CSV table of C-alpha atoms in Angstrom, one decimal:
chain,number,residue,atom,x,y,z
A,1,UNK,CA,0.0,0.0,0.0
A,2,UNK,CA,1.4,3.4,-1.0
A,3,UNK,CA,1.0,6.1,1.6
A,4,UNK,CA,0.4,9.5,-0.1
A,5,UNK,CA,2.3,12.4,1.3
A,6,UNK,CA,1.3,16.0,1.4
A,7,UNK,CA,2.7,17.8,-1.6
A,8,UNK,CA,4.9,20.9,-1.0
A,9,UNK,CA,5.3,21.5,-4.7
A,10,UNK,CA,2.9,20.6,-7.6
A,11,UNK,CA,3.9,21.2,-11.2
A,12,UNK,CA,1.3,20.8,-13.9
A,13,UNK,CA,1.9,21.2,-17.7
A,14,UNK,CA,4.7,23.7,-17.1
A,15,UNK,CA,6.1,25.4,-20.2
A,16,UNK,CA,8.8,27.9,-20.9
A,17,UNK,CA,9.3,29.0,-24.5
A,18,UNK,CA,11.9,31.6,-25.3
A,19,UNK,CA,11.1,33.7,-28.4
A,20,UNK,CA,13.5,34.2,-31.2
A,21,UNK,CA,13.4,37.5,-33.1
A,22,UNK,CA,14.3,38.1,-36.8
A,23,UNK,CA,13.6,40.1,-39.8
A,24,UNK,CA,13.6,43.9,-40.4
A,25,UNK,CA,10.9,44.5,-37.7
A,26,UNK,CA,12.4,42.0,-35.2
A,27,UNK,CA,9.3,39.9,-35.1
A,28,UNK,CA,9.0,36.6,-33.3
A,29,UNK,CA,10.0,34.0,-35.9
A,30,UNK,CA,10.3,30.9,-33.7
A,31,UNK,CA,10.6,29.7,-30.1
A,32,UNK,CA,13.1,27.7,-28.1
A,33,UNK,CA,11.0,25.2,-26.3
A,34,UNK,CA,13.2,24.8,-23.2
A,35,UNK,CA,10.5,23.3,-21.0
A,36,UNK,CA,7.5,21.9,-22.9
A,37,UNK,CA,4.7,20.7,-20.7
A,38,UNK,CA,6.1,18.8,-17.7
A,39,UNK,CA,4.1,17.5,-14.7
A,40,UNK,CA,5.4,16.2,-11.4
A,41,UNK,CA,5.1,16.8,-7.6
A,42,UNK,CA,7.4,16.9,-4.6
A,43,UNK,CA,6.1,15.8,-1.2
A,44,UNK,CA,7.4,17.5,1.9
A,45,UNK,CA,10.8,16.4,3.2
A,46,UNK,CA,11.5,14.5,-0.1
A,47,UNK,CA,14.5,14.8,-2.4
A,48,UNK,CA,13.3,14.8,-6.0
A,49,UNK,CA,16.0,14.2,-8.6
A,50,UNK,CA,15.8,15.8,-12.1
A,51,UNK,CA,18.2,14.2,-14.7
A,52,UNK,CA,18.8,14.3,-18.4
A,53,UNK,CA,21.3,15.4,-21.0
A,54,UNK,CA,22.7,18.9,-21.1
A,55,UNK,CA,20.1,21.3,-22.6
A,56,UNK,CA,17.1,19.2,-21.7
A,57,UNK,CA,15.6,21.9,-19.5
A,58,UNK,CA,16.6,20.9,-16.0
A,59,UNK,CA,18.0,24.2,-14.9
A,60,UNK,CA,15.2,26.2,-16.6
A,61,UNK,CA,12.8,24.1,-14.6
A,62,UNK,CA,14.6,25.0,-11.4
A,63,UNK,CA,14.6,28.7,-12.3
A,64,UNK,CA,10.9,28.6,-13.1
A,65,UNK,CA,10.1,27.1,-9.7
A,66,UNK,CA,12.2,29.9,-8.1
A,67,UNK,CA,10.3,32.4,-10.3
A,68,UNK,CA,13.5,33.7,-11.6
A,69,UNK,CA,11.8,33.1,-15.0
A,70,UNK,CA,8.1,33.7,-15.9
A,71,UNK,CA,6.5,30.5,-17.2
A,72,UNK,CA,4.9,30.6,-20.7
A,73,UNK,CA,2.0,28.3,-19.5
A,74,UNK,CA,1.1,25.8,-16.7
A,75,UNK,CA,0.9,26.0,-13.0
A,76,UNK,CA,3.3,25.9,-10.1
A,77,UNK,CA,1.6,25.2,-6.8
A,78,UNK,CA,3.6,25.8,-3.7
A,79,UNK,CA,1.8,24.8,-0.5
A,80,UNK,CA,-1.4,24.8,-2.5
A,81,UNK,CA,-1.0,28.4,-3.9
A,82,UNK,CA,-0.3,29.0,-7.6
A,83,UNK,CA,2.8,31.2,-7.7
A,84,UNK,CA,2.9,31.8,-11.4
A,85,UNK,CA,1.1,35.2,-11.2
A,86,UNK,CA,2.6,36.4,-8.0
A,87,UNK,CA,3.3,40.1,-7.8
A,88,UNK,CA,6.6,41.6,-6.5
A,89,UNK,CA,5.5,41.6,-2.8
A,90,UNK,CA,4.3,38.0,-3.0
A,91,UNK,CA,7.5,37.0,-4.7
A,92,UNK,CA,9.5,38.7,-1.9
A,93,UNK,CA,7.7,36.6,0.7
A,94,UNK,CA,8.1,33.5,-1.4
A,95,UNK,CA,11.9,33.9,-1.4
A,96,UNK,CA,11.9,33.1,2.3
A,97,UNK,CA,10.6,29.7,1.6
A,98,UNK,CA,12.3,28.8,-1.7
A,99,UNK,CA,16.1,29.1,-2.1
A,100,UNK,CA,18.7,27.9,-4.5
A,101,UNK,CA,22.2,26.5,-4.4
A,102,UNK,CA,24.0,27.3,-7.7
A,103,UNK,CA,26.2,25.0,-9.7
A,104,UNK,CA,29.4,27.1,-9.8
A,105,UNK,CA,30.7,28.0,-6.3
A,106,UNK,CA,33.1,30.5,-7.8
A,107,UNK,CA,30.8,32.7,-9.9
A,108,UNK,CA,27.8,32.5,-7.5
A,109,UNK,CA,29.6,34.4,-4.7
A,110,UNK,CA,30.4,38.1,-5.0
A,111,UNK,CA,34.2,38.5,-4.8
A,112,UNK,CA,34.0,42.0,-3.4
A,113,UNK,CA,31.9,40.9,-0.4
A,114,UNK,CA,33.1,39.0,2.7
A,115,UNK,CA,31.6,35.7,3.4
A,116,UNK,CA,29.7,37.2,6.4
A,117,UNK,CA,28.2,39.8,4.2
A,118,UNK,CA,27.1,37.3,1.6
A,119,UNK,CA,25.4,35.1,4.1
A,120,UNK,CA,23.9,38.0,6.0
A,121,UNK,CA,22.5,39.9,3.0
A,122,UNK,CA,19.2,37.8,2.8
A,123,UNK,CA,18.7,38.4,6.6
A,124,UNK,CA,19.2,42.2,6.1
A,125,UNK,CA,16.9,42.4,3.0
A,126,UNK,CA,14.1,40.6,4.8
A,127,UNK,CA,14.7,42.6,8.0
A,128,UNK,CA,15.0,39.5,10.1
A,129,UNK,CA,17.9,40.6,12.3
A,130,UNK,CA,20.6,43.2,12.6
A,131,UNK,CA,23.6,44.2,14.6
A,132,UNK,CA,25.0,41.7,17.1
A,133,UNK,CA,22.1,39.3,16.4
A,134,UNK,CA,23.0,39.3,12.7
A,135,UNK,CA,26.6,38.5,13.6
A,136,UNK,CA,25.6,35.6,15.8
A,137,UNK,CA,23.3,34.2,13.1
A,138,UNK,CA,26.1,34.4,10.5
A,139,UNK,CA,28.5,32.6,12.8
A,140,UNK,CA,25.8,30.0,13.6
A,141,UNK,CA,25.2,29.3,9.9
A,142,UNK,CA,28.9,28.9,9.2
A,143,UNK,CA,29.2,26.4,11.9
A,144,UNK,CA,26.1,24.5,10.7
A,145,UNK,CA,27.8,23.9,7.3
A,146,UNK,CA,31.1,22.9,8.8
A,147,UNK,CA,33.1,26.2,8.6
A,148,UNK,CA,34.7,28.1,11.4
A,149,UNK,CA,32.8,31.2,12.6
A,150,UNK,CA,36.0,33.3,12.3
A,151,UNK,CA,35.8,32.9,8.5
A,152,UNK,CA,33.1,35.5,8.3
A,153,UNK,CA,35.6,38.2,7.6
A,154,UNK,CA,37.3,36.4,4.8
A,155,UNK,CA,36.6,36.8,1.0
A,156,UNK,CA,35.5,34.0,-1.4
A,157,UNK,CA,39.0,33.8,-3.1
A,158,UNK,CA,40.5,32.7,0.2
A,159,UNK,CA,38.4,29.4,0.2
A,160,UNK,CA,38.6,26.2,-1.8
A,161,UNK,CA,35.8,25.1,-4.1
A,162,UNK,CA,34.2,22.8,-1.5
A,163,UNK,CA,34.3,25.6,1.2
A,164,UNK,CA,32.8,28.1,-1.2
A,165,UNK,CA,29.9,25.7,-1.9
A,166,UNK,CA,29.4,25.4,1.9
A,167,UNK,CA,29.1,29.2,2.0
A,168,UNK,CA,26.5,29.0,-0.8
A,169,UNK,CA,24.6,26.4,1.3
A,170,UNK,CA,24.8,28.6,4.4
A,171,UNK,CA,23.3,31.5,2.4
A,172,UNK,CA,20.5,29.2,1.2
A,173,UNK,CA,19.7,28.2,4.7
A,174,UNK,CA,19.8,31.8,6.1
A,175,UNK,CA,16.0,32.3,5.8
A,176,UNK,CA,14.9,28.9,7.0
A,177,UNK,CA,13.4,27.8,3.6
A,178,UNK,CA,11.1,24.9,3.1
A,179,UNK,CA,12.3,24.1,-0.4
A,180,UNK,CA,15.9,24.3,-1.8
A,181,UNK,CA,16.6,24.0,-5.5
A,182,UNK,CA,20.0,22.3,-5.8
A,183,UNK,CA,21.3,23.1,-9.3
A,184,UNK,CA,24.1,20.5,-9.8
A,185,UNK,CA,25.7,21.6,-6.6
A,186,UNK,CA,28.6,19.1,-6.7
A,187,UNK,CA,29.4,18.9,-10.5
A,188,UNK,CA,32.1,21.5,-10.2
A,189,UNK,CA,33.8,19.9,-7.2
A,190,UNK,CA,36.5,17.2,-6.8
A,191,UNK,CA,35.2,13.7,-6.4
A,192,UNK,CA,36.5,13.5,-2.8
A,193,UNK,CA,34.7,16.7,-1.9
A,194,UNK,CA,31.4,15.6,-3.5
A,195,UNK,CA,30.7,13.0,-0.9
A,196,UNK,CA,31.2,15.5,1.9
A,197,UNK,CA,28.7,18.0,0.4
A,198,UNK,CA,26.1,15.3,-0.3
A,199,UNK,CA,26.4,14.0,3.3
A,200,UNK,CA,26.0,17.6,4.5
A,201,UNK,CA,22.9,18.1,2.4
A,202,UNK,CA,21.4,14.9,3.8
A,203,UNK,CA,22.2,15.9,7.3
A,204,UNK,CA,20.7,19.4,6.9
A,205,UNK,CA,17.5,17.8,5.4
A,206,UNK,CA,17.0,15.8,8.6
A,207,UNK,CA,17.9,18.7,10.8
A,208,UNK,CA,15.7,21.4,9.3
A,209,UNK,CA,12.9,19.3,7.6
A,210,UNK,CA,14.0,20.5,4.1
A,211,UNK,CA,12.7,19.5,0.7
A,212,UNK,CA,15.1,19.3,-2.2
A,213,UNK,CA,14.8,19.6,-6.0
A,214,UNK,CA,18.1,18.1,-6.9
A,215,UNK,CA,19.2,18.8,-10.5
A,216,UNK,CA,22.1,16.6,-11.9
A,217,UNK,CA,23.4,14.7,-14.9
A,218,UNK,CA,25.2,12.3,-12.6
A,219,UNK,CA,22.9,9.3,-12.1
A,220,UNK,CA,25.1,7.8,-9.4
A,221,UNK,CA,24.7,11.0,-7.3
A,222,UNK,CA,20.9,10.9,-7.9
A,223,UNK,CA,20.7,7.3,-6.8
A,224,UNK,CA,22.6,8.0,-3.6
A,225,UNK,CA,20.6,11.1,-2.5
A,226,UNK,CA,17.2,11.2,-4.0
A,227,UNK,CA,13.9,9.5,-3.1
A,228,UNK,CA,12.2,9.9,-6.5
A,229,UNK,CA,13.6,10.7,-9.9
A,230,UNK,CA,12.2,12.5,-13.0
A,231,UNK,CA,13.9,12.0,-16.4
A,232,UNK,CA,13.8,14.9,-18.9
A,233,UNK,CA,14.4,14.8,-22.6
A,234,UNK,CA,14.2,17.9,-24.8
A,235,UNK,CA,12.0,19.8,-22.4
A,236,UNK,CA,9.6,16.8,-21.8
A,237,UNK,CA,9.3,14.6,-18.7
A,238,UNK,CA,9.6,11.1,-20.0
A,239,UNK,CA,9.6,9.1,-16.8
A,240,UNK,CA,9.0,9.7,-13.0
A,241,UNK,CA,9.4,7.0,-10.4
A,242,UNK,CA,10.9,6.1,-7.1
A,243,UNK,CA,14.6,5.6,-7.4
A,244,UNK,CA,14.2,1.9,-6.5
A,245,UNK,CA,11.7,1.4,-9.4
A,246,UNK,CA,13.6,3.5,-11.8
A,247,UNK,CA,17.0,1.9,-11.4
A,248,UNK,CA,15.7,-1.6,-11.1
A,249,UNK,CA,13.2,-1.5,-13.9
A,250,UNK,CA,13.3,1.6,-16.1
A,251,UNK,CA,10.4,1.7,-18.6
A,252,UNK,CA,11.2,4.5,-21.1
A,253,UNK,CA,13.9,3.7,-23.7
A,254,UNK,CA,15.7,6.9,-23.0
A,255,UNK,CA,15.9,6.1,-19.3
A,256,UNK,CA,17.2,2.6,-20.2
A,257,UNK,CA,19.9,4.2,-22.3
A,258,UNK,CA,21.0,6.5,-19.5
A,259,UNK,CA,21.2,3.8,-16.9
A,260,UNK,CA,23.1,1.5,-19.2
A,261,UNK,CA,25.9,4.1,-19.3
A,262,UNK,CA,26.6,4.1,-15.5
A,263,UNK,CA,30.0,2.6,-14.7
A,264,UNK,CA,29.8,-0.5,-12.5
A,265,UNK,CA,32.6,-1.5,-10.1
A,266,UNK,CA,31.4,-5.1,-10.6
A,267,UNK,CA,31.0,-5.4,-14.3
A,268,UNK,CA,28.2,-7.6,-15.5
A,269,UNK,CA,29.2,-9.4,-18.7
A,270,UNK,CA,25.5,-9.7,-19.6
A,271,UNK,CA,24.9,-6.0,-19.3
A,272,UNK,CA,24.2,-4.4,-22.6
A,273,UNK,CA,25.4,-0.8,-23.3
A,274,UNK,CA,22.8,1.1,-25.2
A,275,UNK,CA,24.3,3.6,-27.6
A,276,UNK,CA,21.9,6.3,-28.9
A,277,UNK,CA,22.4,7.1,-32.5
A,278,UNK,CA,22.3,10.7,-33.8
A,279,UNK,CA,22.3,14.0,-32.0
A,280,UNK,CA,19.7,15.6,-29.8
A,281,UNK,CA,17.1,17.4,-32.0
A,282,UNK,CA,16.9,21.2,-31.8
A,283,UNK,CA,14.4,22.6,-29.2
A,284,UNK,CA,13.6,25.2,-31.8
A,285,UNK,CA,12.2,22.7,-34.3
A,286,UNK,CA,11.6,19.4,-32.3
A,287,UNK,CA,10.4,16.2,-34.1
A,288,UNK,CA,6.7,15.5,-34.6
A,289,UNK,CA,5.1,12.9,-32.3
A,290,UNK,CA,7.4,11.6,-29.6
A,291,UNK,CA,10.5,13.8,-29.4
A,292,UNK,CA,12.7,10.8,-28.8
A,293,UNK,CA,11.6,8.7,-31.8
A,294,UNK,CA,14.5,9.7,-34.1
A,295,UNK,CA,16.9,8.0,-31.7
A,296,UNK,CA,14.7,5.2,-30.4
A,297,UNK,CA,15.2,1.6,-31.4
A,298,UNK,CA,11.7,0.7,-30.4
A,299,UNK,CA,10.0,3.5,-32.4
A,300,UNK,CA,6.9,2.6,-34.4
A,301,UNK,CA,4.8,4.6,-36.9
A,302,UNK,CA,2.5,6.0,-34.2
A,303,UNK,CA,5.6,7.4,-32.4
A,304,UNK,CA,6.3,9.7,-35.4
A,305,UNK,CA,2.7,11.0,-35.6
A,306,UNK,CA,1.3,11.3,-32.1
A,307,UNK,CA,2.8,12.6,-28.8
A,308,UNK,CA,2.6,9.9,-26.2
A,309,UNK,CA,0.4,10.5,-23.2
A,310,UNK,CA,1.7,10.4,-19.6
A,311,UNK,CA,0.8,7.0,-18.3
A,312,UNK,CA,0.9,5.4,-14.9
A,313,UNK,CA,1.7,1.8,-13.7
A,314,UNK,CA,2.2,0.3,-10.2
A,315,UNK,CA,0.5,3.3,-8.6
A,316,UNK,CA,3.3,5.8,-8.8
A,317,UNK,CA,5.5,5.1,-11.8
A,318,UNK,CA,4.8,7.5,-14.7
A,319,UNK,CA,6.2,7.4,-18.2
A,320,UNK,CA,5.5,8.6,-21.8
A,321,UNK,CA,6.0,5.9,-24.5
A,322,UNK,CA,3.5,4.5,-27.0
A,323,UNK,CA,5.3,1.2,-27.3
A,324,UNK,CA,5.6,0.6,-23.5
A,325,UNK,CA,2.1,1.8,-22.9
A,326,UNK,CA,0.8,-1.0,-25.2
A,327,UNK,CA,3.2,-3.6,-23.8
A,328,UNK,CA,2.4,-2.8,-20.1
A,329,UNK,CA,-1.3,-2.0,-20.8
A,330,UNK,CA,-0.8,1.2,-18.9
A,331,UNK,CA,-3.5,3.8,-18.1
A,332,UNK,CA,-3.1,7.4,-19.5
A,333,UNK,CA,-3.0,9.9,-16.7
A,334,UNK,CA,-5.8,12.5,-16.3
A,335,UNK,CA,-3.9,15.7,-15.6
A,336,UNK,CA,-7.1,17.3,-14.1
A,337,UNK,CA,-6.8,14.8,-11.2
A,338,UNK,CA,-3.0,15.0,-11.0
A,339,UNK,CA,-3.0,17.4,-8.0
A,340,UNK,CA,-4.8,14.8,-5.9
A,341,UNK,CA,-1.9,12.2,-6.4
């Protein structure tokens, strides 16, 4: 029996199309379909992993949830409230509950500000504390992420990459958020440091009841940290499942190809490496039907003509594939009832 958890975040048919201008009058001639109708939810205190090739729309999705970008269509429900049309005051209040950890710990910190100023700036903007209370809070945050409180007066260039990312995590924690978007927070770090940061994120989640959207292209990291995983391809969500179900029995051909590329310390001679032919299509002019059909070895005629519906099997395993829908006799998902899942 699957116990349904209360959703902190609910995404339904979310789209972000960037216009391209051309001609003498600079009219809109085409769109880059960075995110093209994705649907998923994140229950409270869960870590949801978002994976896919570079350019598939993972980071754009994170920025849409942060409302750093305005969606073209769809809804983003945070604690039951649609934040798509929030005004500036409402967005200001939202920032206290939704924060982000950026990918690059070098460019995400202002080199002209001390670490203390960087961490304390959100507290000053939201008028949470000042003076000696602000100083104590900055020192407390530094110690929470494993840095010495005396480092508050140092500048970012005086720290290593792992230490800078800890500063970024401290800044994200400053306002006691409920949701943190982790945009590939360990991809720029040495392998030995990655485990420390991942363990820190796991510890902080337990300590502060945090919910994570963890964006990564590293499937091993996703398997270690995440509870559920969403797989994106060319702006579409092609599969969503628990990590146990996804890694044990992937349904979508694209997911199967991704998982077959994971290095194994105990090589299985029977394991077949799936090599995808061709390049990823352009998001400006995506293929008709299923976006993945030009590279799919299972593609049938219907895949070229019709976009596959989002289907569900085993109660909480979602995928979009005509061939697998027929094979598994899966039921198409009614998006009007998706919020109740």
